[in-house]
Tab-separated table of C-alpha atoms (C1' of nucleotides) in Angstrom:
chain	number	residue	atom	x	y	z
A	1	UNK	CA	95.483	120.553	226.758
A	2	UNK	CA	93.447	117.378	227.453
A	3	UNK	CA	95.810	114.485	227.050
A	4	UNK	CA	92.578	111.988	227.072
A	5	UNK	CA	90.706	114.023	224.246
A	6	UNK	CA	88.493	111.606	222.708
A	7	UNK	CA	88.441	113.458	219.489
A	8	UNK	CA	91.930	112.067	218.895
A	9	UNK	CA	90.736	108.521	218.871
A	10	UNK	CA	91.469	108.185	215.040
A	11	UNK	CA	95.130	108.323	215.897
A	12	UNK	CA	94.948	105.800	218.704
A	13	UNK	CA	95.286	102.026	218.346
A	14	UNK	CA	92.668	99.557	219.296
A	15	UNK	CA	92.823	96.258	220.680
A	16	UNK	CA	91.362	94.263	217.662
A	17	UNK	CA	92.466	90.736	216.882
A	18	UNK	CA	93.268	90.337	213.353
A	19	UNK	CA	92.903	86.812	211.828
A	20	UNK	CA	92.926	84.821	208.597
A	21	UNK	CA	90.636	82.011	207.804
A	22	UNK	CA	91.144	79.527	205.062
A	23	UNK	CA	88.875	77.648	202.628
A	24	UNK	CA	91.420	74.886	201.569
A	25	UNK	CA	89.614	73.109	198.473
A	26	UNK	CA	90.591	69.577	197.275
A	27	UNK	CA	89.214	67.035	194.845
A	28	UNK	CA	89.000	63.417	195.935
A	29	UNK	CA	86.675	60.591	195.607
A	30	UNK	CA	84.826	62.238	192.777
A	31	UNK	CA	83.824	65.083	194.855
A	32	UNK	CA	84.902	68.643	195.720
A	33	UNK	CA	85.915	68.720	199.352
A	34	UNK	CA	87.010	71.604	201.802
A	35	UNK	CA	89.138	71.281	204.847
A	36	UNK	CA	87.449	71.799	208.117
A	37	UNK	CA	88.703	71.522	211.608
A	38	UNK	CA	86.854	70.850	215.012
A	39	UNK	CA	87.843	73.159	217.948
A	40	UNK	CA	88.573	71.544	221.214
A	41	UNK	CA	88.365	74.747	223.376
A	42	UNK	CA	85.989	77.529	223.852
A	43	UNK	CA	84.679	79.401	222.183
A	44	UNK	CA	82.596	76.965	219.633
A	45	UNK	CA	84.122	73.948	221.448
A	46	UNK	CA	83.067	70.954	219.661
A	47	UNK	CA	82.028	72.945	216.556
A	48	UNK	CA	83.491	72.735	213.114
A	49	UNK	CA	85.088	75.694	211.535
A	50	UNK	CA	87.489	76.695	208.718
A	51	UNK	CA	91.007	76.791	209.812
A	52	UNK	CA	92.324	80.025	210.766
A	53	UNK	CA	94.768	81.886	213.153
A	54	UNK	CA	96.036	85.268	214.303
A	55	UNK	CA	98.240	87.430	212.285
A	56	UNK	CA	101.572	87.976	214.187
A	57	UNK	CA	103.451	91.157	214.245
A	58	UNK	CA	106.051	90.355	211.379
A	59	UNK	CA	103.724	89.024	208.887
A	60	UNK	CA	101.048	89.793	206.312
A	61	UNK	CA	97.840	88.286	206.273
A	62	UNK	CA	98.888	86.345	203.215
A	63	UNK	CA	101.799	84.918	205.150
A	64	UNK	CA	99.519	83.999	208.033
A	65	UNK	CA	97.234	81.948	205.493
A	66	UNK	CA	100.377	80.496	203.919
A	67	UNK	CA	101.553	79.424	207.548
A	68	UNK	CA	98.267	77.850	208.191
A	69	UNK	CA	98.441	75.723	204.972
A	70	UNK	CA	101.939	74.681	206.029
A	71	UNK	CA	101.016	73.674	209.598
A	72	UNK	CA	97.790	72.002	208.626
A	73	UNK	CA	98.505	70.081	205.287
A	74	UNK	CA	102.010	70.503	205.001
A	75	UNK	CA	101.629	72.638	201.633
A	76	UNK	CA	103.948	75.076	200.389
A	77	UNK	CA	104.118	77.223	197.590
A	78	UNK	CA	100.235	77.214	196.658
A	79	UNK	CA	99.034	80.588	195.486
A	80	UNK	CA	96.279	81.749	197.769
A	81	UNK	CA	93.459	84.395	196.985
A	82	UNK	CA	91.554	86.713	199.084
A	83	UNK	CA	87.703	86.266	199.442
A	84	UNK	CA	87.078	89.236	201.497
A	85	UNK	CA	87.213	90.841	205.004
A	86	UNK	CA	84.578	90.263	207.686
A	87	UNK	CA	84.346	92.906	210.441
A	88	UNK	CA	80.732	92.471	211.967
A	89	UNK	CA	81.433	93.739	215.695
A	90	UNK	CA	79.255	90.730	216.765
A	91	UNK	CA	81.108	87.985	214.713
A	92	UNK	CA	83.135	86.818	217.848
A	93	UNK	CA	81.443	86.206	220.949
A	94	UNK	CA	84.416	87.068	223.211
A	95	UNK	CA	86.163	90.068	221.653
A	96	UNK	CA	86.434	92.008	218.408
A	97	UNK	CA	87.935	89.862	215.741
A	98	UNK	CA	88.409	91.030	212.173
A	99	UNK	CA	89.112	88.333	209.672
A	100	UNK	CA	90.279	87.901	206.067
A	101	UNK	CA	89.223	84.787	204.254
A	102	UNK	CA	91.259	83.145	201.788
A	103	UNK	CA	90.998	80.190	199.436
A	104	UNK	CA	93.459	77.673	197.996
A	105	UNK	CA	93.414	74.692	196.047
A	106	UNK	CA	95.422	71.523	196.820
A	107	UNK	CA	95.681	67.849	196.238
A	108	UNK	CA	94.181	66.395	199.284
A	109	UNK	CA	95.608	62.798	198.569
A	110	UNK	CA	99.266	64.296	198.886
A	111	UNK	CA	98.301	65.893	202.352
A	112	UNK	CA	96.751	64.373	205.323
A	113	UNK	CA	95.471	66.848	207.797
A	114	UNK	CA	96.815	67.196	211.075
A	115	UNK	CA	94.763	68.638	213.847
A	116	UNK	CA	96.817	70.295	216.324
A	117	UNK	CA	96.956	72.912	218.978
A	118	UNK	CA	93.351	73.946	220.021
A	119	UNK	CA	91.889	71.494	217.643
A	120	UNK	CA	90.864	67.810	218.105
A	121	UNK	CA	90.097	66.712	214.519
A	122	UNK	CA	90.404	67.659	210.957
A	123	UNK	CA	88.953	66.242	207.658
A	124	UNK	CA	88.207	66.810	203.962
A	125	UNK	CA	84.529	67.100	203.869
A	126	UNK	CA	82.349	67.030	200.768
A	127	UNK	CA	81.112	70.412	200.088
A	128	UNK	CA	77.486	69.450	200.233
A	129	UNK	CA	78.052	67.664	203.384
A	130	UNK	CA	79.463	70.630	205.273
A	131	UNK	CA	77.618	71.097	208.715
A	132	UNK	CA	76.814	74.371	210.113
A	133	UNK	CA	80.051	75.942	211.067
A	134	UNK	CA	81.258	78.052	214.082
A	135	UNK	CA	81.410	81.813	214.131
A	136	UNK	CA	80.115	83.240	210.731
A	137	UNK	CA	82.302	80.507	208.734
A	138	UNK	CA	79.366	79.218	206.784
A	139	UNK	CA	79.065	82.634	205.166
A	140	UNK	CA	82.908	82.762	204.741
A	141	UNK	CA	82.951	79.229	203.015
A	142	UNK	CA	79.800	80.322	200.826
A	143	UNK	CA	81.565	83.128	199.491
A	144	UNK	CA	84.897	81.384	198.916
A	145	UNK	CA	83.080	78.952	196.930
A	146	UNK	CA	81.481	81.454	194.771
A	147	UNK	CA	84.831	83.316	194.432
A	148	UNK	CA	86.362	79.899	193.274
A	149	UNK	CA	83.590	79.364	190.886
A	150	UNK	CA	83.786	82.851	189.406
A	151	UNK	CA	87.663	82.709	189.146
A	152	UNK	CA	87.340	79.200	187.381
A	153	UNK	CA	85.125	80.806	184.582
A	154	UNK	CA	88.096	82.964	183.464
A	155	UNK	CA	91.320	81.067	184.379
A	156	UNK	CA	91.889	77.389	184.349
A	157	UNK	CA	93.319	77.083	187.853
A	158	UNK	CA	91.627	73.703	188.538
A	159	UNK	CA	94.718	71.768	187.032
A	160	UNK	CA	96.326	72.623	190.377
A	161	UNK	CA	94.348	69.856	191.964
A	162	UNK	CA	94.953	67.300	189.367
A	163	UNK	CA	97.875	64.609	189.611
A	164	UNK	CA	100.806	64.898	187.623
A	165	UNK	CA	99.213	62.932	184.771
A	166	UNK	CA	95.435	62.782	184.169
A	167	UNK	CA	93.017	62.136	181.497
A	168	UNK	CA	90.667	64.915	180.070
A	169	UNK	CA	87.719	63.039	181.737
A	170	UNK	CA	89.348	63.537	185.179
A	171	UNK	CA	89.889	67.148	184.389
A	172	UNK	CA	86.372	67.513	183.213
A	173	UNK	CA	85.050	65.848	186.543
A	174	UNK	CA	87.059	68.216	188.568
A	175	UNK	CA	85.437	71.244	186.372
A	176	UNK	CA	81.868	69.843	186.893
A	177	UNK	CA	82.503	69.418	190.562
A	178	UNK	CA	83.494	73.049	190.942
A	179	UNK	CA	80.936	74.728	188.768
A	180	UNK	CA	78.280	72.360	189.911
A	181	UNK	CA	76.809	71.230	186.522
A	182	UNK	CA	77.564	68.856	183.613
A	183	UNK	CA	79.543	69.806	180.650
A	184	UNK	CA	79.721	68.423	177.279
A	185	UNK	CA	82.641	65.989	176.884
A	186	UNK	CA	83.672	67.279	173.318
A	187	UNK	CA	83.124	70.820	173.867
A	188	UNK	CA	85.207	70.722	177.170
A	189	UNK	CA	88.008	68.901	175.108
A	190	UNK	CA	88.029	71.557	172.573
A	191	UNK	CA	88.095	74.475	175.062
A	192	UNK	CA	90.788	73.270	177.193
A	193	UNK	CA	93.093	72.061	174.445
A	194	UNK	CA	92.720	75.424	172.812
A	195	UNK	CA	94.484	76.890	175.877
A	196	UNK	CA	97.479	75.087	174.504
A	197	UNK	CA	99.083	74.304	178.008
A	198	UNK	CA	98.380	70.399	178.087
A	199	UNK	CA	101.119	68.058	176.704
A	200	UNK	CA	99.880	64.619	175.465
A	201	UNK	CA	102.209	62.084	177.029
A	202	UNK	CA	101.301	59.630	174.286
A	203	UNK	CA	100.426	57.189	176.910
A	204	UNK	CA	97.136	55.442	177.511
A	205	UNK	CA	95.682	55.062	180.857
A	206	UNK	CA	95.304	51.268	181.585
A	207	UNK	CA	92.138	49.884	183.122
A	208	UNK	CA	89.686	52.174	181.272
A	209	UNK	CA	87.609	51.355	178.601
A	210	UNK	CA	88.404	53.435	175.304
A	211	UNK	CA	91.991	53.962	176.297
A	212	UNK	CA	92.098	57.519	177.207
A	213	UNK	CA	95.458	59.366	176.608
A	214	UNK	CA	97.161	60.776	179.533
A	215	UNK	CA	97.991	64.480	179.645
A	216	UNK	CA	100.388	66.719	181.897
A	217	UNK	CA	100.459	70.534	182.167
A	218	UNK	CA	102.962	72.702	180.827
A	219	UNK	CA	103.374	74.734	183.952
A	220	UNK	CA	105.129	77.692	182.089
A	221	UNK	CA	102.298	77.892	179.737
A	222	UNK	CA	99.673	77.650	182.453
A	223	UNK	CA	101.140	80.815	183.983
A	224	UNK	CA	100.068	82.757	181.056
A	225	UNK	CA	96.330	81.834	181.667
A	226	UNK	CA	96.232	82.361	185.249
B	1	UNK	CA	102.106	80.628	236.142
B	2	UNK	CA	103.676	83.131	233.865
B	3	UNK	CA	101.186	85.826	233.152
B	4	UNK	CA	103.298	87.093	230.372
B	5	UNK	CA	103.338	83.699	228.582
B	6	UNK	CA	104.289	84.604	225.095
B	7	UNK	CA	103.070	81.270	223.686
B	8	UNK	CA	99.499	82.370	224.444
B	9	UNK	CA	99.742	85.088	221.868
B	10	UNK	CA	96.979	83.697	219.696
B	11	UNK	CA	94.452	84.229	222.450
B	12	UNK	CA	95.641	87.881	223.141
B	13	UNK	CA	94.539	91.072	221.455
B	14	UNK	CA	96.951	93.185	219.744
B	15	UNK	CA	97.057	96.972	219.213
B	16	UNK	CA	96.584	97.189	215.433
B	17	UNK	CA	94.598	99.949	213.796
B	18	UNK	CA	92.131	98.859	211.352
B	19	UNK	CA	90.832	101.436	208.704
B	20	UNK	CA	89.008	101.622	205.399
B	21	UNK	CA	90.192	103.574	202.476
B	22	UNK	CA	87.988	104.524	199.627
B	23	UNK	CA	88.550	104.931	195.845
B	24	UNK	CA	85.582	107.113	195.082
B	25	UNK	CA	85.202	107.365	191.277
B	26	UNK	CA	83.105	109.972	189.407
B	27	UNK	CA	82.895	111.121	185.795
B	28	UNK	CA	82.840	114.814	184.794
B	29	UNK	CA	84.359	117.064	182.013
B	30	UNK	CA	84.843	113.900	179.835
B	31	UNK	CA	87.179	112.166	182.142
B	32	UNK	CA	86.991	109.387	184.864
B	33	UNK	CA	88.029	110.955	188.194
B	34	UNK	CA	88.866	109.869	191.483
B	35	UNK	CA	88.523	111.619	194.939
B	36	UNK	CA	91.919	112.258	196.592
B	37	UNK	CA	92.656	114.404	199.709
B	38	UNK	CA	95.700	115.976	200.867
B	39	UNK	CA	96.904	115.366	204.428
B	40	UNK	CA	97.730	118.289	206.575
B	41	UNK	CA	99.398	116.371	209.507
B	42	UNK	CA	102.197	113.799	209.874
B	43	UNK	CA	102.610	111.381	208.555
B	44	UNK	CA	102.717	112.176	204.802
B	45	UNK	CA	101.807	115.763	205.692
B	46	UNK	CA	101.176	117.309	202.328
B	47	UNK	CA	100.913	114.256	200.385
B	48	UNK	CA	97.772	113.316	198.350
B	49	UNK	CA	96.048	110.151	199.511
B	50	UNK	CA	92.803	108.058	199.104
B	51	UNK	CA	90.398	109.107	201.876
B	52	UNK	CA	90.190	106.834	204.786
B	53	UNK	CA	89.633	106.620	208.462
B	54	UNK	CA	89.736	104.314	211.358
B	55	UNK	CA	86.991	101.658	211.954
B	56	UNK	CA	85.265	102.429	215.265
B	57	UNK	CA	84.073	99.934	217.999
B	58	UNK	CA	80.306	99.717	216.847
B	59	UNK	CA	80.615	99.511	212.930
B	60	UNK	CA	81.676	97.148	210.282
B	61	UNK	CA	84.342	98.188	207.777
B	62	UNK	CA	81.451	98.763	205.202
B	63	UNK	CA	79.700	101.179	207.613
B	64	UNK	CA	83.236	102.868	208.051
B	65	UNK	CA	83.382	103.436	204.346
B	66	UNK	CA	79.842	104.582	203.969
B	67	UNK	CA	80.666	106.997	206.850
B	68	UNK	CA	83.590	108.387	204.953
B	69	UNK	CA	81.346	108.970	201.830
B	70	UNK	CA	78.891	110.956	203.856
B	71	UNK	CA	81.367	113.042	205.444
B	72	UNK	CA	83.569	113.513	202.317
B	73	UNK	CA	81.123	114.017	199.565
B	74	UNK	CA	77.588	113.991	201.353
B	75	UNK	CA	76.778	110.814	199.556
B	76	UNK	CA	74.313	108.075	201.133
B	77	UNK	CA	72.929	104.880	199.875
B	78	UNK	CA	75.605	104.295	197.333
B	79	UNK	CA	76.659	100.718	196.959
B	80	UNK	CA	80.431	100.140	197.856
B	81	UNK	CA	82.487	97.028	197.219
B	82	UNK	CA	85.640	95.661	198.765
B	83	UNK	CA	88.731	95.751	196.797
B	84	UNK	CA	90.970	93.991	199.138
B	85	UNK	CA	92.817	94.180	202.387
B	86	UNK	CA	96.422	95.478	202.819
B	87	UNK	CA	98.486	94.226	205.813
B	88	UNK	CA	102.055	94.691	204.889
B	89	UNK	CA	103.792	95.297	208.464
B	90	UNK	CA	105.694	98.396	206.992
B	91	UNK	CA	102.926	99.956	205.034
B	92	UNK	CA	102.453	102.631	207.821
B	93	UNK	CA	105.408	104.317	208.902
B	94	UNK	CA	104.374	104.860	212.669
B	95	UNK	CA	102.426	101.910	213.730
B	96	UNK	CA	100.769	98.724	212.250
B	97	UNK	CA	97.729	99.664	210.348
B	98	UNK	CA	95.644	97.305	208.351
B	99	UNK	CA	93.326	98.606	205.719
B	100	UNK	CA	90.540	97.455	203.662
B	101	UNK	CA	90.082	99.208	200.318
B	102	UNK	CA	86.489	99.864	198.934
B	103	UNK	CA	85.444	101.621	195.868
B	104	UNK	CA	82.216	103.439	195.099
B	105	UNK	CA	80.760	105.419	191.944
B	106	UNK	CA	79.168	108.794	192.556
B	107	UNK	CA	78.075	111.745	190.394
B	108	UNK	CA	80.767	114.413	191.088
B	109	UNK	CA	78.753	117.339	190.015
B	110	UNK	CA	76.207	116.565	192.731
B	111	UNK	CA	78.637	116.784	195.564
B	112	UNK	CA	81.569	119.045	196.271
B	113	UNK	CA	84.127	117.462	198.311
B	114	UNK	CA	84.817	119.061	201.663
B	115	UNK	CA	88.167	118.820	203.235
B	116	UNK	CA	87.900	118.417	207.154
B	117	UNK	CA	89.827	117.247	209.866
B	118	UNK	CA	93.474	116.355	209.288
B	119	UNK	CA	93.009	117.291	205.683
B	120	UNK	CA	93.606	120.757	203.814
B	121	UNK	CA	92.502	119.898	200.462
B	122	UNK	CA	90.299	117.505	198.528
B	123	UNK	CA	89.666	117.334	194.631
B	124	UNK	CA	88.412	115.204	191.953
B	125	UNK	CA	91.477	114.344	190.023
B	126	UNK	CA	91.677	112.737	186.568
B	127	UNK	CA	92.591	109.333	186.795
B	128	UNK	CA	95.622	109.739	184.443
B	129	UNK	CA	96.872	112.830	186.370
B	130	UNK	CA	96.801	111.213	190.074
B	131	UNK	CA	100.298	111.843	191.554
B	132	UNK	CA	102.199	109.528	193.681
B	133	UNK	CA	100.068	108.894	196.647
B	134	UNK	CA	101.015	108.358	200.136
B	135	UNK	CA	101.334	105.118	201.981
B	136	UNK	CA	100.655	102.338	199.556
B	137	UNK	CA	97.679	104.091	198.080
B	138	UNK	CA	98.800	104.205	194.668
B	139	UNK	CA	98.691	100.276	194.900
B	140	UNK	CA	95.223	100.540	196.199
B	141	UNK	CA	93.912	102.818	193.488
B	142	UNK	CA	95.337	100.521	190.903
B	143	UNK	CA	93.715	97.636	192.402
B	144	UNK	CA	90.446	99.486	192.784
B	145	UNK	CA	90.439	100.703	189.203
B	146	UNK	CA	91.144	97.140	187.917
B	147	UNK	CA	88.360	95.751	190.186
B	148	UNK	CA	86.061	98.568	188.713
B	149	UNK	CA	87.126	97.393	185.243
B	150	UNK	CA	86.284	93.797	185.722
B	151	UNK	CA	83.117	94.546	187.345
B	152	UNK	CA	82.056	96.555	184.229
B	153	UNK	CA	82.437	93.902	181.932
B	154	UNK	CA	79.956	91.919	183.996
B	155	UNK	CA	77.363	94.215	185.262
B	156	UNK	CA	76.290	97.742	183.868
B	157	UNK	CA	76.946	99.605	187.121
B	158	UNK	CA	78.349	102.571	185.215
B	159	UNK	CA	74.930	104.009	184.969
B	160	UNK	CA	75.134	105.153	188.559
B	161	UNK	CA	77.299	107.997	187.772
B	162	UNK	CA	75.206	109.294	184.949
B	163	UNK	CA	72.734	112.146	185.421
B	164	UNK	CA	68.861	111.422	185.482
B	165	UNK	CA	68.542	111.697	181.794
B	166	UNK	CA	71.387	111.204	179.281
B	167	UNK	CA	72.184	110.405	175.814
B	168	UNK	CA	73.667	106.948	174.714
B	169	UNK	CA	76.633	109.001	173.599
B	170	UNK	CA	77.186	110.232	177.095
B	171	UNK	CA	76.722	106.651	178.404
B	172	UNK	CA	79.213	105.292	175.911
B	173	UNK	CA	81.821	107.992	176.873
B	174	UNK	CA	81.563	106.792	180.594
B	175	UNK	CA	82.103	103.091	179.418
B	176	UNK	CA	85.054	104.131	177.324
B	177	UNK	CA	86.470	106.307	180.053
B	178	UNK	CA	86.467	103.392	182.439
B	179	UNK	CA	87.612	100.494	180.461
B	180	UNK	CA	90.182	102.682	178.582
B	181	UNK	CA	89.392	101.960	174.815
B	182	UNK	CA	86.944	103.275	172.203
B	183	UNK	CA	83.716	101.330	171.335
B	184	UNK	CA	81.725	101.199	168.388
B	185	UNK	CA	78.880	103.365	168.568
B	186	UNK	CA	76.163	101.025	167.228
B	187	UNK	CA	77.333	98.045	168.726
B	188	UNK	CA	77.330	99.666	172.166
B	189	UNK	CA	73.805	100.883	171.416
B	190	UNK	CA	72.402	97.477	170.643
B	191	UNK	CA	74.237	95.772	173.609
B	192	UNK	CA	72.877	98.121	176.311
B	193	UNK	CA	69.410	98.357	174.750
B	194	UNK	CA	69.304	94.676	174.956
B	195	UNK	CA	69.699	95.040	178.846
B	196	UNK	CA	66.168	96.495	178.553
B	197	UNK	CA	66.496	98.759	181.647
B	198	UNK	CA	66.595	102.000	179.623
B	199	UNK	CA	63.550	104.198	179.106
B	200	UNK	CA	63.155	106.440	176.184
B	201	UNK	CA	61.984	109.721	177.288
B	202	UNK	CA	60.821	110.602	173.791
B	203	UNK	CA	62.688	113.967	174.213
B	204	UNK	CA	65.424	115.123	172.360
B	205	UNK	CA	68.640	116.847	173.729
B	206	UNK	CA	68.754	120.488	172.520
B	207	UNK	CA	72.196	122.127	171.106
B	208	UNK	CA	73.424	118.893	169.808
B	209	UNK	CA	73.530	117.861	166.287
B	210	UNK	CA	71.614	114.791	165.125
B	211	UNK	CA	69.299	115.490	167.945
B	212	UNK	CA	69.962	112.398	170.027
B	213	UNK	CA	67.190	111.026	172.367
B	214	UNK	CA	67.275	111.278	175.936
B	215	UNK	CA	67.082	108.164	178.203
B	216	UNK	CA	66.732	107.329	181.864
B	217	UNK	CA	67.213	104.246	183.860
B	218	UNK	CA	64.557	101.933	185.124
B	219	UNK	CA	66.057	101.539	188.649
B	220	UNK	CA	64.150	98.256	189.470
B	221	UNK	CA	65.195	96.576	186.196
B	222	UNK	CA	68.757	97.702	186.657
B	223	UNK	CA	68.856	95.862	189.823
B	224	UNK	CA	68.456	92.533	188.017
B	225	UNK	CA	71.679	93.144	186.121
B	226	UNK	CA	73.599	94.348	188.863
C	1	DT	C1'	69.342	127.395	151.655
C	2	DT	C1'	73.253	124.509	151.697
C	3	DT	C1'	76.633	122.086	154.299
C	4	DT	C1'	78.350	119.583	158.058
C	5	DT	C1'	78.051	116.793	161.786
C	6	DC	C1'	75.944	113.573	164.657
C	7	DT	C1'	72.210	110.245	165.405
C	8	DG	C1'	68.997	106.236	164.546
C	9	DT	C1'	68.770	101.810	162.018
C	10	DG	C1'	70.010	97.813	159.322
C	11	DT	C1'	73.317	94.463	157.047
C	12	DA	C1'	76.956	91.447	156.188
C	13	DC	C1'	80.678	88.722	158.127
C	14	DA	C1'	83.727	86.291	161.356
C	15	DT	C1'	84.244	84.160	165.872
C	16	DT	C1'	82.420	81.533	169.582
C	17	DT	C1'	79.424	78.396	171.877
C	18	DG	C1'	76.293	74.662	171.985
C	19	DA	C1'	74.264	70.119	170.425
C	20	DC	C1'	75.004	66.030	168.413
C	21	DA	C1'	76.884	61.732	165.018
C	22	DC	C1'	80.338	58.262	164.017
C	23	DA	C1'	84.110	55.420	164.081
C	24	DA	C1'	88.087	53.571	166.967
C	25	DT	C1'	89.732	51.652	171.321
C	26	DA	C1'	90.116	48.656	175.240
C	27	DC	C1'	88.035	46.181	178.704
C	28	DA	C1'	84.430	42.584	179.734
C	29	DA	C1'	81.539	38.316	178.740
C	30	DA	C1'	80.880	34.461	175.919
D	1	DT	C1'	89.364	33.606	170.537
D	2	DT	C1'	85.208	36.132	169.414
D	3	DT	C1'	81.529	39.175	170.577
D	4	DG	C1'	79.598	42.908	173.219
D	5	DT	C1'	79.666	47.136	175.611
D	6	DA	C1'	81.200	51.287	177.523
D	7	DT	C1'	84.291	55.049	176.581
D	8	DT	C1'	87.146	57.776	173.901
D	9	DG	C1'	89.078	60.882	169.626
D	10	DT	C1'	87.490	63.328	165.650
D	11	DG	C1'	84.300	65.902	163.058
D	12	DT	C1'	79.984	68.453	161.554
D	13	DC	C1'	76.220	71.662	161.882
D	14	DA	C1'	73.455	75.421	163.473
D	15	DA	C1'	72.687	79.087	166.877
D	16	DA	C1'	74.336	82.778	169.220
D	17	DT	C1'	77.443	86.189	169.933
D	18	DG	C1'	80.556	89.653	168.465
D	19	DT	C1'	82.733	92.875	164.871
D	20	DA	C1'	82.973	96.053	160.989
D	21	DC	C1'	80.714	99.130	158.336
D	22	DA	C1'	76.651	101.629	154.987
D	23	DC	C1'	73.164	104.730	154.504
D	24	DA	C1'	69.398	107.862	155.552
D	25	DG	C1'	67.339	111.403	158.900
D	26	DA	C1'	68.002	115.361	162.231
D	27	DA	C1'	69.614	119.493	164.009
D	28	DA	C1'	73.143	122.825	164.217
D	29	DA	C1'	76.556	125.873	161.496
D	30	DA	C1'	77.757	128.135	157.439
DNA sequence: TTTTTCTGTGTACATTTGACACAATACAAA
DNA sequence: TTTGTATTGTGTCAAATGTACACAGAAAAA
């Protein structure tokens, strides 16, 4: 019997690297932003990329992505979602790397990114100012953004990147930044309040004409719509 | 320098197997069905599973899934969609296997499945009669079915598993089988015809009371709604 | 032929969505 | 303080969409 029978290839292990890449979205300065990092080493030294890293032996891809969030922006407990898995044989110039892309929503003002390891910079970049990214990460980001937009149509997950208390105007601006078009102020109010997970704090925001009311989310009720 | 430096793990390749598993849906005998195969060898010998196989060096996961469709049910050119990637370290009893699940829609009457290689049986199983599957494939199937349902709400891709000509009644039955609830006959007609990709063949189906009209799809127009 | 069952067509109603008017509030200018 | 201005909270109206149902015609079954 031929121990090197090539027909048994399907039962053999290969030497593929498996990684997770993250499109971490945040909202600050009236713009939707995504966290990008600059590589300090080859391949793609000096190029901006989505943060990513190899899956280790004892963790799932979801745990890998969560670990990246913890290491990069010190965020824990944030829900992440799969965008897709990218497996083109030529997508990595050195060796075969299959990656799964995730996206997450965080509050950038709470978490300053810290470049580390093989990175020399990290920043929150406006979505319409993102440069060409290394590998196929421009494609990953485009797909992640589309998944985010689609998700927002069906579940109000955008409230996860608002501060503890906020006005409906601020919430609307987040929505508009994500879906990329303007909304009617009054229709937005009606739709959001119908969800019934917002609590009017009975306080008014100072320094703004009109005296807008401040709201906060009822987390338990928000879960129902997520 | 320590050649076995474990801190360089992120730049090393690991011996993970990467596979694609397919939930291939079809419609026959008034029921939505999925193709399942029985394994002849360990692990899970004798257990039913979703068909799957290892990604080879020169193909993407999508090409792996397409190859499986060709080998199993002799289908080509069918669009496939990613469901998700499953990476639990313990999901395979022997070694680490990361799999990406796909789903597809075919016409089962056109394609008799042929068990081969390490399989000893293959059949189109009614979705509500699927036994407990090997590995985590019951989970994969549940997720694929949910993705299919969600997709159908937004694009009329169910017409891909109807014969060349069909009555609106038959199309409705496919819809009902997928989404799992009954629809109003007249509202369904109005909604589907509004899409404007159906062509009335001006012929009537024989052997059925009422003399239902036969339709066929205008493939180019269907693309617009897909 | 008569009856039964299914099909094609139309209608009335409720709900959701989109567009817009008006008065009240609070900051800004005088 | 008074007045002006930009923004907010609330309400209305019409269009679009979704839901429920009635009735006549067609083809098989009796």
